mmCIF file of C-alpha atoms in Angstrom:
data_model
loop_
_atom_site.group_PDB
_atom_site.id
_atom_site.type_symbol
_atom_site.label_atom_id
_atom_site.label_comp_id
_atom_site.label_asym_id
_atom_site.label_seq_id
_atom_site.Cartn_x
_atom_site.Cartn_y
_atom_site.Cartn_z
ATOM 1 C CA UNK A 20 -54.614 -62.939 -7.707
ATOM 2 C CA UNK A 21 -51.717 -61.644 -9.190
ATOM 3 C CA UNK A 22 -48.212 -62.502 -8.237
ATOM 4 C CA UNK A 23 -45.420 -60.042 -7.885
ATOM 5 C CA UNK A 24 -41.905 -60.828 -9.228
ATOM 6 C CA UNK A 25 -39.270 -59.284 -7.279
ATOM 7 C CA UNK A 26 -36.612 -57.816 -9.616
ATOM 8 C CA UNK A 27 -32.828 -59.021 -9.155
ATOM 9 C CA UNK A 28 -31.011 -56.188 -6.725
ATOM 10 C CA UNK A 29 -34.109 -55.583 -4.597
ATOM 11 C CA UNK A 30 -34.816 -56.951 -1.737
ATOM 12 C CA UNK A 31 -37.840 -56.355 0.690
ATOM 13 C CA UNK A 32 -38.365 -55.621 4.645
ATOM 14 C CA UNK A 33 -41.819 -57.096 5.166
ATOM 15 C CA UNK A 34 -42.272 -55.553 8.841
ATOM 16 C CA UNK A 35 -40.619 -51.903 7.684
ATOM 17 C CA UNK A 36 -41.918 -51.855 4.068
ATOM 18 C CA UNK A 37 -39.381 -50.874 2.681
ATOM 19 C CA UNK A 38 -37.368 -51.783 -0.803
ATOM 20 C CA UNK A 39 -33.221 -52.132 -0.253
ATOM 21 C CA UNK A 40 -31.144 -52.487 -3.127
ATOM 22 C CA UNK A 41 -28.582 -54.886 -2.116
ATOM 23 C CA UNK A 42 -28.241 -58.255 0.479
ATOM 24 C CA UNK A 43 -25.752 -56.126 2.666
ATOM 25 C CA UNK A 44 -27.860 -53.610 3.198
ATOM 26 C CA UNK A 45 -30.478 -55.730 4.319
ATOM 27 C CA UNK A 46 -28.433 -57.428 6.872
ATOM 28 C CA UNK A 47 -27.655 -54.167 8.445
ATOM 29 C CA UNK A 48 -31.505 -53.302 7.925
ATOM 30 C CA UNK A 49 -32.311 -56.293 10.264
ATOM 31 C CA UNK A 50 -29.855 -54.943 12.858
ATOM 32 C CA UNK A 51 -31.562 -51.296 13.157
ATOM 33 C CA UNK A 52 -33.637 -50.575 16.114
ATOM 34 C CA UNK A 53 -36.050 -49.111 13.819
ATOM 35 C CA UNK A 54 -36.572 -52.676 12.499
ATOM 36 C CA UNK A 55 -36.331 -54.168 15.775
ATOM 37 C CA UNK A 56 -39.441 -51.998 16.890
ATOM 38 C CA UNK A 57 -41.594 -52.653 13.802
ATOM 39 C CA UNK A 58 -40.841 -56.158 14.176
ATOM 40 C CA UNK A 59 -42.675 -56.099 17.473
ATOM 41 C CA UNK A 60 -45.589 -54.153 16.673
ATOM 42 C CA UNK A 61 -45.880 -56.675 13.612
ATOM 43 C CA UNK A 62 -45.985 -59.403 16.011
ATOM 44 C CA UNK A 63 -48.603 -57.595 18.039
ATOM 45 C CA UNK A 64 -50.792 -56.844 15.514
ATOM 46 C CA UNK A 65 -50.108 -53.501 14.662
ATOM 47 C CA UNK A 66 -48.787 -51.176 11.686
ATOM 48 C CA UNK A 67 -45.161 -50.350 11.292
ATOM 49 C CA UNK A 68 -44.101 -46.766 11.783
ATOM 50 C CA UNK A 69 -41.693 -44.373 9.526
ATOM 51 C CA UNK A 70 -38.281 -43.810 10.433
ATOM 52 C CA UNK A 71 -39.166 -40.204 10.921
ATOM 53 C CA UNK A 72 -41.807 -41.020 13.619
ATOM 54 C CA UNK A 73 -39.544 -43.877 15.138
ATOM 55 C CA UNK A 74 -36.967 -40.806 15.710
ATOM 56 C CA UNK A 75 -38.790 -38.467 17.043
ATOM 57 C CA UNK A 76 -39.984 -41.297 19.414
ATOM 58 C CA UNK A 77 -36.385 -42.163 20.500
ATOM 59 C CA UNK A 78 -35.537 -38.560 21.086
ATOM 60 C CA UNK A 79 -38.621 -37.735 23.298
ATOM 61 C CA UNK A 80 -37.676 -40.625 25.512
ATOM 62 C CA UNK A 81 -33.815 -39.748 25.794
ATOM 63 C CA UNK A 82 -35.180 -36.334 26.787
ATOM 64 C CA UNK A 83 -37.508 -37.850 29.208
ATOM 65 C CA UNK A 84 -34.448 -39.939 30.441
ATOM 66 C CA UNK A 85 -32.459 -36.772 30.811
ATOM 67 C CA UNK A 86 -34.997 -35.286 32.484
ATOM 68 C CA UNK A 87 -36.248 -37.853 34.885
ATOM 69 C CA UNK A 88 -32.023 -38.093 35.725
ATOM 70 C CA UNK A 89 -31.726 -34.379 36.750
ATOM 71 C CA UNK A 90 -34.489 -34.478 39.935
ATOM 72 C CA UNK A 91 -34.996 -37.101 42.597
ATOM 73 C CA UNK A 92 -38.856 -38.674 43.588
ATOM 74 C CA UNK A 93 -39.043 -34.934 45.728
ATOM 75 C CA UNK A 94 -39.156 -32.978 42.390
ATOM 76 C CA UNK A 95 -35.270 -31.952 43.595
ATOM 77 C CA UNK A 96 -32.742 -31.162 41.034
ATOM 78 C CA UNK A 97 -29.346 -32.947 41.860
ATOM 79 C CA UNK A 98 -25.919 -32.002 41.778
ATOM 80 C CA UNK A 99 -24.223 -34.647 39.692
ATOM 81 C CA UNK A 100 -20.676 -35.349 40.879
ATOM 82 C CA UNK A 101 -17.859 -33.446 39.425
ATOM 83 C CA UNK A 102 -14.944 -35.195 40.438
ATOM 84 C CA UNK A 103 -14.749 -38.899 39.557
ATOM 85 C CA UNK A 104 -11.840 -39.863 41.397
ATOM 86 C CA UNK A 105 -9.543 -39.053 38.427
ATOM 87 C CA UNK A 106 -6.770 -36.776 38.003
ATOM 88 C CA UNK A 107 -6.942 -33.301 36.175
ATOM 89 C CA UNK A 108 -6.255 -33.714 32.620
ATOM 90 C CA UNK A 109 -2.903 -31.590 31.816
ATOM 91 C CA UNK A 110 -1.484 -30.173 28.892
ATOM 92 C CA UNK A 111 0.349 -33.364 27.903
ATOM 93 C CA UNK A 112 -2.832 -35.094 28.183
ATOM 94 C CA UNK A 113 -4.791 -32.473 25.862
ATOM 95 C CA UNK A 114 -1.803 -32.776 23.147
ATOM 96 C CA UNK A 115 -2.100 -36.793 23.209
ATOM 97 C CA UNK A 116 -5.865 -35.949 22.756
ATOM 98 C CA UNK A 117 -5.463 -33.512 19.794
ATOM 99 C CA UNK A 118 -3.166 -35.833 18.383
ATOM 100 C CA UNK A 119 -5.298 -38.599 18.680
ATOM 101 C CA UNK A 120 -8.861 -37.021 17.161
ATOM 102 C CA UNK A 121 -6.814 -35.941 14.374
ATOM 103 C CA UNK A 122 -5.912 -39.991 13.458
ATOM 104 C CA UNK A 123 -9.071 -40.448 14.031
ATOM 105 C CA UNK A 124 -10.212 -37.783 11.278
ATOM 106 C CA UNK A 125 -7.804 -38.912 8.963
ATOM 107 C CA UNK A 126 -8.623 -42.335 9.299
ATOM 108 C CA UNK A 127 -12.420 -41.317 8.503
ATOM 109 C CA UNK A 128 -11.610 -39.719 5.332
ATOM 110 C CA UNK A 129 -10.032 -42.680 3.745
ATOM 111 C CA UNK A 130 -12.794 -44.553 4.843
ATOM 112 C CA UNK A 131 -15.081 -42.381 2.769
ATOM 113 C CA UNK A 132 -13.423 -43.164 -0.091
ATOM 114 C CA UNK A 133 -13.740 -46.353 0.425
ATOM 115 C CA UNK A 134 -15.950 -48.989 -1.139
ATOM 116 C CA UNK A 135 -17.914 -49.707 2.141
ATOM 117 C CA UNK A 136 -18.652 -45.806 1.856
ATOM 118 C CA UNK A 137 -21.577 -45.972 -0.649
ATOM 119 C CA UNK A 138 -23.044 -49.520 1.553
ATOM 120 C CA UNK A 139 -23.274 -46.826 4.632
ATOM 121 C CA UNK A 140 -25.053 -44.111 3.202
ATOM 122 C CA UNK A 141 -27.388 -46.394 1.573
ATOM 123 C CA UNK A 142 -28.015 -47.986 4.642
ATOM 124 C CA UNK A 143 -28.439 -44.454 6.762
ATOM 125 C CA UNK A 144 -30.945 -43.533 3.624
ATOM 126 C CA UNK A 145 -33.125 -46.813 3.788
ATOM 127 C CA UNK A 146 -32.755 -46.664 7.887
ATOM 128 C CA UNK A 147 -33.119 -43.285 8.819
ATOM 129 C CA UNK A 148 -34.570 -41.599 5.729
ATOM 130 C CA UNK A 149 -37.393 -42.450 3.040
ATOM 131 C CA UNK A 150 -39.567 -45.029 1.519
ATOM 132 C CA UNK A 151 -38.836 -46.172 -1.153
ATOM 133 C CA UNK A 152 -41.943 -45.410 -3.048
ATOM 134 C CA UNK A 153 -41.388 -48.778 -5.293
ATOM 135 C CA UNK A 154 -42.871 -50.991 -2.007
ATOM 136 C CA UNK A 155 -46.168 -51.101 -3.820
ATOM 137 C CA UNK A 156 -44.608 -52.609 -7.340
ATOM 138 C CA UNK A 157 -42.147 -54.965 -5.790
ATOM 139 C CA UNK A 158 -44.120 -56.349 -3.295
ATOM 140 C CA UNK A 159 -47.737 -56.266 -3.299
ATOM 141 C CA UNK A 160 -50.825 -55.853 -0.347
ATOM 142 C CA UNK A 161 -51.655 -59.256 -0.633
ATOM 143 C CA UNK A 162 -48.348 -60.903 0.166
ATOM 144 C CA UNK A 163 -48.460 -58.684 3.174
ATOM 145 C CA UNK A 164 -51.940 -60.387 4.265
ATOM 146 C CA UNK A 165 -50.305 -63.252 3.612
ATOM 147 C CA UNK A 166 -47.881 -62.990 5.808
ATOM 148 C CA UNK A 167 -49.331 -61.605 8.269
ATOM 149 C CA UNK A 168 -52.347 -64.489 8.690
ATOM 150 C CA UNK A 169 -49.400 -66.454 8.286
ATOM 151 C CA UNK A 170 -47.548 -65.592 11.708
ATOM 152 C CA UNK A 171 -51.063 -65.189 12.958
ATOM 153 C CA UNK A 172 -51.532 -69.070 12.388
ATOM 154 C CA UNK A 173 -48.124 -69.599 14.536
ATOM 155 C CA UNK A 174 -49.318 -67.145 17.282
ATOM 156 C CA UNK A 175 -52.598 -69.249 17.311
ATOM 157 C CA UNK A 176 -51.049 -72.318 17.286
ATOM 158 C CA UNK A 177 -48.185 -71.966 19.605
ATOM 159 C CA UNK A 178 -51.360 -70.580 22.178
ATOM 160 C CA UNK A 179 -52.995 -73.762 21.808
ATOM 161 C CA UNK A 180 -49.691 -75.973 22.361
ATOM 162 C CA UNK A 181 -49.527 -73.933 25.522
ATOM 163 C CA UNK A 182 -52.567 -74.077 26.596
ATOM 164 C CA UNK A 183 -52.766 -78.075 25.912
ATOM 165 C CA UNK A 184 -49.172 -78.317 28.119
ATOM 166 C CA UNK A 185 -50.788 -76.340 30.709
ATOM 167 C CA UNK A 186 -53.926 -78.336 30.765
ATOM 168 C CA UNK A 187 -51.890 -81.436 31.173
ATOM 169 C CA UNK A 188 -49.122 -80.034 33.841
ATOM 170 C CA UNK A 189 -49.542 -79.419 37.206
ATOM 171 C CA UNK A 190 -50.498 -75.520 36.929
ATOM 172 C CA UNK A 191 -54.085 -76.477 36.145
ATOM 173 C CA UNK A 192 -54.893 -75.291 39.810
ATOM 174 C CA UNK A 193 -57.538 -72.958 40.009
ATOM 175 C CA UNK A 194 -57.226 -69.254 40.095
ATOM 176 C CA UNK A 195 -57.184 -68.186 43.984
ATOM 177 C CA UNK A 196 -59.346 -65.753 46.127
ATOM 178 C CA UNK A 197 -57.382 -62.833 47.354
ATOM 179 C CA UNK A 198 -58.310 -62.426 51.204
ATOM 180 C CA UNK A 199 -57.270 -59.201 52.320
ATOM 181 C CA UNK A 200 -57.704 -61.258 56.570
ATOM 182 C CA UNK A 201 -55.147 -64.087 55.314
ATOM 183 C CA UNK A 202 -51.402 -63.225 55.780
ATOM 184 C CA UNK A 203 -49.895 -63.035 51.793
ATOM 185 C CA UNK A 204 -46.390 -64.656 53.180
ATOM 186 C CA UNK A 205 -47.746 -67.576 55.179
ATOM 187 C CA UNK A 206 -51.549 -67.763 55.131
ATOM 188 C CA UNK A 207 -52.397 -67.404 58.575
ATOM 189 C CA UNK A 208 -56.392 -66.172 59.080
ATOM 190 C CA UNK A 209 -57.270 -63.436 61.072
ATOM 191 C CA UNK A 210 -60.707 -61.894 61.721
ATOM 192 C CA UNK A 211 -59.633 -58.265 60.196
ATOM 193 C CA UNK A 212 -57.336 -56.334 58.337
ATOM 194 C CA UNK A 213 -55.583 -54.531 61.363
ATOM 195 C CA UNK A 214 -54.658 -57.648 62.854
ATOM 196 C CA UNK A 215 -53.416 -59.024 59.291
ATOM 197 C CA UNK A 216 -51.283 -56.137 58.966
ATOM 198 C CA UNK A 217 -50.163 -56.364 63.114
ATOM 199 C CA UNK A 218 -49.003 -60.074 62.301
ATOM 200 C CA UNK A 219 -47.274 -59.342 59.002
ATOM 201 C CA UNK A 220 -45.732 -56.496 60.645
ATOM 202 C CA UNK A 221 -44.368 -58.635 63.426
ATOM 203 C CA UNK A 222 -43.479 -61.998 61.962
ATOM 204 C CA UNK A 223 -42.668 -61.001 58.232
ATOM 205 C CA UNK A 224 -41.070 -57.281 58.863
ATOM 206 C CA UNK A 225 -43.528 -55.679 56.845
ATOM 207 C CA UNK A 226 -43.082 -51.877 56.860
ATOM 208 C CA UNK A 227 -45.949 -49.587 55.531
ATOM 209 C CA UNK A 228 -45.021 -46.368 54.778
ATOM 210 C CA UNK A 229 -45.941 -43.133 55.589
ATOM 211 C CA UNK A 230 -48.964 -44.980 57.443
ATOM 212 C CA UNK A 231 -50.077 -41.692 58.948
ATOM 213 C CA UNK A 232 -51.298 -40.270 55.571
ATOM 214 C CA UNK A 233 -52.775 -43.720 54.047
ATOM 215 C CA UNK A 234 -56.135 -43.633 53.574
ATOM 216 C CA UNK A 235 -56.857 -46.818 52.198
ATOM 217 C CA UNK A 236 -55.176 -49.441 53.428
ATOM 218 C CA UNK A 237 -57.809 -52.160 51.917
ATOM 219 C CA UNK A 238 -56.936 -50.761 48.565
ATOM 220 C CA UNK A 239 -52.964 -51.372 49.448
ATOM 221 C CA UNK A 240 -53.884 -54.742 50.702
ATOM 222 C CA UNK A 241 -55.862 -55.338 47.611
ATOM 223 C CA UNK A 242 -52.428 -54.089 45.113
ATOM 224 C CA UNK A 243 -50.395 -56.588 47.240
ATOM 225 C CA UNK A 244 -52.441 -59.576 47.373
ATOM 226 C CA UNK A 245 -53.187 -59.218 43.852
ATOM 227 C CA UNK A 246 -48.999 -58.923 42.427
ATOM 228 C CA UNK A 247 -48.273 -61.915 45.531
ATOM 229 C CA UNK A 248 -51.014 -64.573 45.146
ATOM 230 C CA UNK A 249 -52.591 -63.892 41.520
ATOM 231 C CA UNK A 250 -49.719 -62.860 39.458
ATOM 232 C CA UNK A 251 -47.247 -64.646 41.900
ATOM 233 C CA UNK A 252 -44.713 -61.780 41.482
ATOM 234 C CA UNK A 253 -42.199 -60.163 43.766
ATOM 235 C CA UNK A 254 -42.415 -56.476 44.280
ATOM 236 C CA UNK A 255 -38.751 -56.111 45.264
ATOM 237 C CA UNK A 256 -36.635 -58.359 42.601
ATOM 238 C CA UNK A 257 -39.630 -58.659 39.967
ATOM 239 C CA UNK A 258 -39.013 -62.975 40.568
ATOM 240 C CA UNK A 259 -42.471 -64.852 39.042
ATOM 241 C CA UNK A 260 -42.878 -68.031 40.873
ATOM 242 C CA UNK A 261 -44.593 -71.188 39.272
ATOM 243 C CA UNK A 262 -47.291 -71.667 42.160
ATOM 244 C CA UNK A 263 -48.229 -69.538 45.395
ATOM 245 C CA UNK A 264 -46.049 -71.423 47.481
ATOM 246 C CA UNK A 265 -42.855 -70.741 45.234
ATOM 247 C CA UNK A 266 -43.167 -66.782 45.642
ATOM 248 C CA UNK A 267 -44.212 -66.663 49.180
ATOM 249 C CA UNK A 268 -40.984 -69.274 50.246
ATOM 250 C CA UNK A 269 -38.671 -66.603 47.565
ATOM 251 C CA UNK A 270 -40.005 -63.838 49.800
ATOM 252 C CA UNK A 271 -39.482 -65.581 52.961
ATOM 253 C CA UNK A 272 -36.211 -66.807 52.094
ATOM 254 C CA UNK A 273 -34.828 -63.673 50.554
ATOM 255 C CA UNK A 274 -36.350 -61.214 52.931
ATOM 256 C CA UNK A 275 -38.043 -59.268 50.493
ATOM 257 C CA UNK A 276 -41.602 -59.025 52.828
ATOM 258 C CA UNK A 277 -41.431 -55.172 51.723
ATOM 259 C CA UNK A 278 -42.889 -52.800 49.651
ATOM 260 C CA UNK A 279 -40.377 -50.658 47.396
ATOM 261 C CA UNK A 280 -41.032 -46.642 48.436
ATOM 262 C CA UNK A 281 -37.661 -45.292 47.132
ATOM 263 C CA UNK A 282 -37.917 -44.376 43.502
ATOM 264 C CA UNK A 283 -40.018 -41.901 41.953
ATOM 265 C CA UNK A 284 -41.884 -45.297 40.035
ATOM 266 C CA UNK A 285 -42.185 -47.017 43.116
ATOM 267 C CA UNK A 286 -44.232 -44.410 45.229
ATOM 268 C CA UNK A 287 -46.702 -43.617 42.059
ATOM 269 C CA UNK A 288 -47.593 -47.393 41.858
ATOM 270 C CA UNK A 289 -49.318 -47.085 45.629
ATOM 271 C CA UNK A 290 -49.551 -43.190 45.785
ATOM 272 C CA UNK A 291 -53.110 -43.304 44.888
ATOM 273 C CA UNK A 292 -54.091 -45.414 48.317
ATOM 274 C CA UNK A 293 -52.023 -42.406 49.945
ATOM 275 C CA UNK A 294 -53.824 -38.282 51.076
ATOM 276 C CA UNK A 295 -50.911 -35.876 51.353
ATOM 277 C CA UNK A 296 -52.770 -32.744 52.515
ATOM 278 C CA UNK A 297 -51.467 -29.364 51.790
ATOM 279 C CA UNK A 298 -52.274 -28.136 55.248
ATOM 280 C CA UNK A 299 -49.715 -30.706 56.887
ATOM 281 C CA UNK A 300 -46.749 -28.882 54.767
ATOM 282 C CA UNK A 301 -44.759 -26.298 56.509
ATOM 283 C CA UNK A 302 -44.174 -23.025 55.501
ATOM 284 C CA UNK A 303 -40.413 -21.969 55.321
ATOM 285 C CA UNK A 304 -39.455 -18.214 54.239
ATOM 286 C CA UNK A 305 -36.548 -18.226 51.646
ATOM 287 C CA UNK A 306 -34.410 -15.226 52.355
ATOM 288 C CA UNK A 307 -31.175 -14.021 50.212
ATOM 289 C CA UNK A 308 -29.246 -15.486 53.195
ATOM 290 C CA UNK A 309 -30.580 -18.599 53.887
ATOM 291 C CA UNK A 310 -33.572 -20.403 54.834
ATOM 292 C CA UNK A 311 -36.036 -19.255 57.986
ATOM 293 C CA UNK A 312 -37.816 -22.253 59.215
ATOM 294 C CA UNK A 313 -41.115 -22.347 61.463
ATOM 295 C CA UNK A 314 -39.242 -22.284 64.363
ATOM 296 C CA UNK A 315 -36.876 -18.959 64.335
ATOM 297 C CA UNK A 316 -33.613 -21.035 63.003
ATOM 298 C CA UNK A 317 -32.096 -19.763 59.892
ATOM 299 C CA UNK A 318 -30.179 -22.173 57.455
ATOM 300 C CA UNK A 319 -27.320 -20.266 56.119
ATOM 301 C CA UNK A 320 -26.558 -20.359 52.669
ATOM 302 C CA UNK A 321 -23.385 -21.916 51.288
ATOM 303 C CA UNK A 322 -22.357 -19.155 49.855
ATOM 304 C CA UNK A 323 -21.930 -17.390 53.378
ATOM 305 C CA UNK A 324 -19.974 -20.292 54.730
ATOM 306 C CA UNK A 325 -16.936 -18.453 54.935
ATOM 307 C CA UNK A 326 -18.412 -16.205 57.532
ATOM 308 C CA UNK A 327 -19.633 -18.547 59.179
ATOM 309 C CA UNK A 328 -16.645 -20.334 59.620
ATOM 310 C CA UNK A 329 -14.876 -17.357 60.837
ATOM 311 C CA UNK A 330 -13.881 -16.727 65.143
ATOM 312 C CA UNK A 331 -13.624 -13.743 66.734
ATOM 313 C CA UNK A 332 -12.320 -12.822 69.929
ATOM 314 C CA UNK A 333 -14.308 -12.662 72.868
ATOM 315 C CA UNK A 334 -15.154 -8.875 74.041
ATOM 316 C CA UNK A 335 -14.868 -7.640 77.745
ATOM 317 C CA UNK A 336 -18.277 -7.550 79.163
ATOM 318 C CA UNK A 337 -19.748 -7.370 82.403
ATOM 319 C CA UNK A 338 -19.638 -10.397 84.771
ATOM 320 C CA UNK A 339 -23.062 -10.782 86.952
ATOM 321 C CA UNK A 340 -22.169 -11.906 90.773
ATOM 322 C CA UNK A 341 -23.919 -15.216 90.739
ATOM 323 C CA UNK A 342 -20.962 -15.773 87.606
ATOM 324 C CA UNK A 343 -18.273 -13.799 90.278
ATOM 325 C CA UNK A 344 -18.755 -16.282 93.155
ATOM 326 C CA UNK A 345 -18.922 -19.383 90.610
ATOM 327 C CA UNK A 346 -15.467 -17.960 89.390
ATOM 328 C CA UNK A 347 -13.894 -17.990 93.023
ATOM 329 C CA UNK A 348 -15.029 -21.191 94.039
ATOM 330 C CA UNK A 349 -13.432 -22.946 91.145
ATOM 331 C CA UNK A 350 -10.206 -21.042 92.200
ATOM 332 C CA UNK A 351 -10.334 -21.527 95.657
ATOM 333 C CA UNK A 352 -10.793 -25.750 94.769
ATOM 334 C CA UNK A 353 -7.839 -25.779 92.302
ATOM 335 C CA UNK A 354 -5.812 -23.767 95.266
ATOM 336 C CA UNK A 355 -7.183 -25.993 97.894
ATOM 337 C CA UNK A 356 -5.631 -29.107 95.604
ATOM 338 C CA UNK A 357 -2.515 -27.940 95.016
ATOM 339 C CA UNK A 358 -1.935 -27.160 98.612
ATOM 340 C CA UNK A 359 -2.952 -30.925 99.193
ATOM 341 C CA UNK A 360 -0.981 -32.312 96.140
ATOM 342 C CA UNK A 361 2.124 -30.762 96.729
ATOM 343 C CA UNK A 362 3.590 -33.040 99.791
ATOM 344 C CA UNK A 363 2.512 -35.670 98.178
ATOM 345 C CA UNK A 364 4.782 -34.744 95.169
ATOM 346 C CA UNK A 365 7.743 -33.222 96.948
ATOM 347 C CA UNK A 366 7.726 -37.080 98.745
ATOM 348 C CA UNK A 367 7.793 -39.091 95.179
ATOM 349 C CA UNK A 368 11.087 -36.689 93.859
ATOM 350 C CA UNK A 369 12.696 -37.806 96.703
ATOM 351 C CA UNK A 370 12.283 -40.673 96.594
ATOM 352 C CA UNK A 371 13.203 -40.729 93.230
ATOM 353 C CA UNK A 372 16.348 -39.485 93.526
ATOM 354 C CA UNK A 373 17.247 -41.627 96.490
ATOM 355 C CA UNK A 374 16.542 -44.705 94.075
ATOM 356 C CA UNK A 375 19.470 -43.570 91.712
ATOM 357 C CA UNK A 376 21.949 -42.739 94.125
ATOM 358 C CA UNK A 377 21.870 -46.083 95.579
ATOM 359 C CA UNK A 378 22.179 -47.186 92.025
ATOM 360 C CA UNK A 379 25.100 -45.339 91.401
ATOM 361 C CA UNK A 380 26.988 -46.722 94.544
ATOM 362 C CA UNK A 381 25.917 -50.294 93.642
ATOM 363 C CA UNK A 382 29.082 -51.499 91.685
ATOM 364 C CA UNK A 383 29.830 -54.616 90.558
ATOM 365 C CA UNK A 384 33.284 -54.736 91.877
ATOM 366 C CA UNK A 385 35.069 -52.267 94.916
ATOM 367 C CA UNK A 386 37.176 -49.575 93.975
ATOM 368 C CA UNK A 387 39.299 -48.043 96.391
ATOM 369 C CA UNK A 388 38.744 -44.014 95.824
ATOM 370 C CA UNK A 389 42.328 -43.144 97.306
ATOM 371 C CA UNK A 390 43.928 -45.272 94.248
#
C-alpha cells in the first residue's frame, strides 16, 4: 500500500474531492452548501456531486419554489400584494438611494484590490468551479476507503449503542396492530368502521373532507392509524411522541384530532383515497365580459366595473292598476295620519308655550311695572 504525502499549501476536502491551496480557503470550503450537501450524501453512503451539478440542482428547485409560489392547491395563479403598507418612494428617497449604491460601488472596488481579493476568487473557483485535477496525486483511492469504512464503523457502532439503550429502556414494547374499528385518539372498540368514524367525529371533532367524493375510506383510516399509532406522529404540528399514549394525549390536549386539507402537499398525501369525477364539474362559458354560469347569471369583469357602478335615472313608464290602487292607499293612510296627528300636535305647542310664559312671570323678587 502506498502512502500519499500531502505537499505543504494543499489541503484536501475528503467529502468534495477536491485540492485547496490554502487553510482559509478551506474554512470557507466547509461553510459552502455545496459541501454541506456532499457531506450528507457521504454520510449516507453515496458519491459526492460536482459543483456544476450541485447548481443546476439549486436552481431547478428555486424555480420550482417560484413556481409552486405563483398558484394556490386550485392550479390558480395569485395576485401578490402590491402595496405593503409603505409609503411611495419619492425623489428624495431615489437620490439617497443613488447616493448610497454608489458608496457601495466604491467601497467594492477597494476591496478588490485588496489582499482578501485573491482568498475570494480562489474560494468561488474551488466552490463553484473545477476540480482540481491533482485529487488523485495528493490524496489517493485508498485513503478514501479508508475513511469511508471508517465513519462506517461509527454509523455501525453508534446503531448498536442505540439499539442496546433501547433494549434496556422502556420503549422495548412491541410494535402495535393498527385496527381500523378502534378509535386512534382514545381506543374505544367498535364493531365497524362507520361507527369508528361516527364516534371520532362526535367526541374528537374529526372532520373528513370532501366525504362525498372519498372512495376509500379504509385506505384513509389505514394512512391515519399508521402516522398516529405506528410512527406516533402528529399530522398537524409534525410532534413524535415517545409511546402511543404521548401522541394521542398531544392530540387531545392540543386539539389537533384533524387532518390538514389546505395546502397543495396536504391534499396529495390523501388524494389518492379521493374520485373527483369530471362529470360532477360545471361548465361555465367565459365571455369577453365576464363569466356566464349554469344558471343564466353573468359575473362581470373588473374591467367593466365602472359601468357597473354607474346610476341612471329612472324613465317614465306605464303604471299597471293593481300598482295605481297600491299607490292611493298608501296616500290615503299617510293623509288619514296626519289628519289624526295634527290635534295632537297643535295641543303639545301650546302647551309649550304656556310653560315659558309662566316662567317668565315667575321672578324672584316683585317689581312694580309703573316704577
Amino acid at each position: 500500500m502506498s502512502i500519499a504525502f500531502r505537499t505543504p499549501g494543499n489541503y484536501t476536502c475528503n467529502s468534495c474531492q477536491i485540492v485547496l491551496p490554502t487553510a482559509d480557503v478551506q474554512r470557507i470550503h466547509m461553510k459552502t452548501d455545496w459541501h454541506r450537501y456532499n457531506l450528507k450524501r457521504r454520510v449516507a453512503g453515496l458519491t459526492p456531486v460536482e459543483s456544476v451539478i450541485f447548481q443546476s440542482k439549486v436552481a431547478l428547485q428555486q424555480r420550482q419554489d417560484a413556481f409552486n409560489a405563483t398558484q394556490d392547491e386550485f392550479g390558480f395563479y395569485v395576485h401578490k400584494k402590491t402595496t405593503s403598507g409603505r409609503r411611495q418612494p419619492t425623489k428624495k428617497d431615489a437620490k439617497r438611494q443613488r447616493r448610497r449604491d454608489s458608496g457601495a460601488g466604491r467601497r467594492a472596488d477597494r476591496r478588490a484590490l485588496s489582499p482578501a481579493g485573491s482568498v475570494a476568487s480562489r474560494v468561488s473557483e474551488f466552490s463553484l468551479g473545477t476540480v482540481n485535477s491533482g485529487v488523485d496525486s495528493e490524496y489517493t483511492l485508498d485513503d478514501l476507503v479508508s475513511d469511508r469504512a471508517d465513519s462506517e464503523f461509527e454509523f455501525a457502532s453508534t446503531t448498536e449503542v442505540s439499539d442496546t439503550d433501547d433494549s434496556d429502556g422502556y420503549s422495548t414494547e412491541e410494535e402495535e396492530e393498527v385496527v381500523l374499528t378502534n378509535c386512534f385518539y382514545c381506543g374505544a372498540v367498535y364493531d365497524d368502521e362507520e361507527a369508528n368514524v361516527a364516534h371520532m367525529s362526535s367526541y374528537h371533532g374529526l372532520f373528513i373532507p370532501e366525504k362525498e367524493y372519498l372512495t376509500d375510506l379504509s385506505g384513509l383510516l389505514q394512512y391515519l392509524g399508521d402516522t398516529l399509532i405506528l410512527h406516533k406522529e402528529c399530522l398537524r404540528c409534525g410532534f413524535v411522541g415517545k409511546n402511543t399514549e404521548s401522541i394521542r394525549q398531544h392530540i387531545r390536549s392540543k386539539g389537533h384530532c384533524v387532518i390538514p386539507y389546505e395546502t397543495r402537499p396536504e391534499r396529495q398525501l390523501i388524494e389518492k383515497f379521493y374520485t373527483f369525477d369530471e362529470d360532477d364539474l360545471t361548465t361555465v362559458k367565459i365571455l369577453p365580459s365576464g363569466i356566464e354560469l349554469p344558471d343564466g347569471r353573468v359575473l362581470g369583469s373588473r374591467s367593466f366595473s365602472k359601468y357597473y357602478k354607474q346610476s341612471f335615472p329612472r324613465r317614465d313608464r306605464e303604471v299597471g292598476e293593481g300598482e295605481q290602487t297600491m299607490t292611493l292607499m298608501v296616500a290615503d293612510r299617510k293623509a288619514e295620519f296626519a289628519a289624526v296627528a295634527r290635534p295632537v300636535i297643535e295641543t303639545r305647542r301650546e302647551k309649550v308655550s304656556l310653560r315659558q310664559i309662566r316662567k317668565q312671570n315667575n321672578l324672584a323678587h316683585f317689581r312694580d311695572p309703573l316704577n
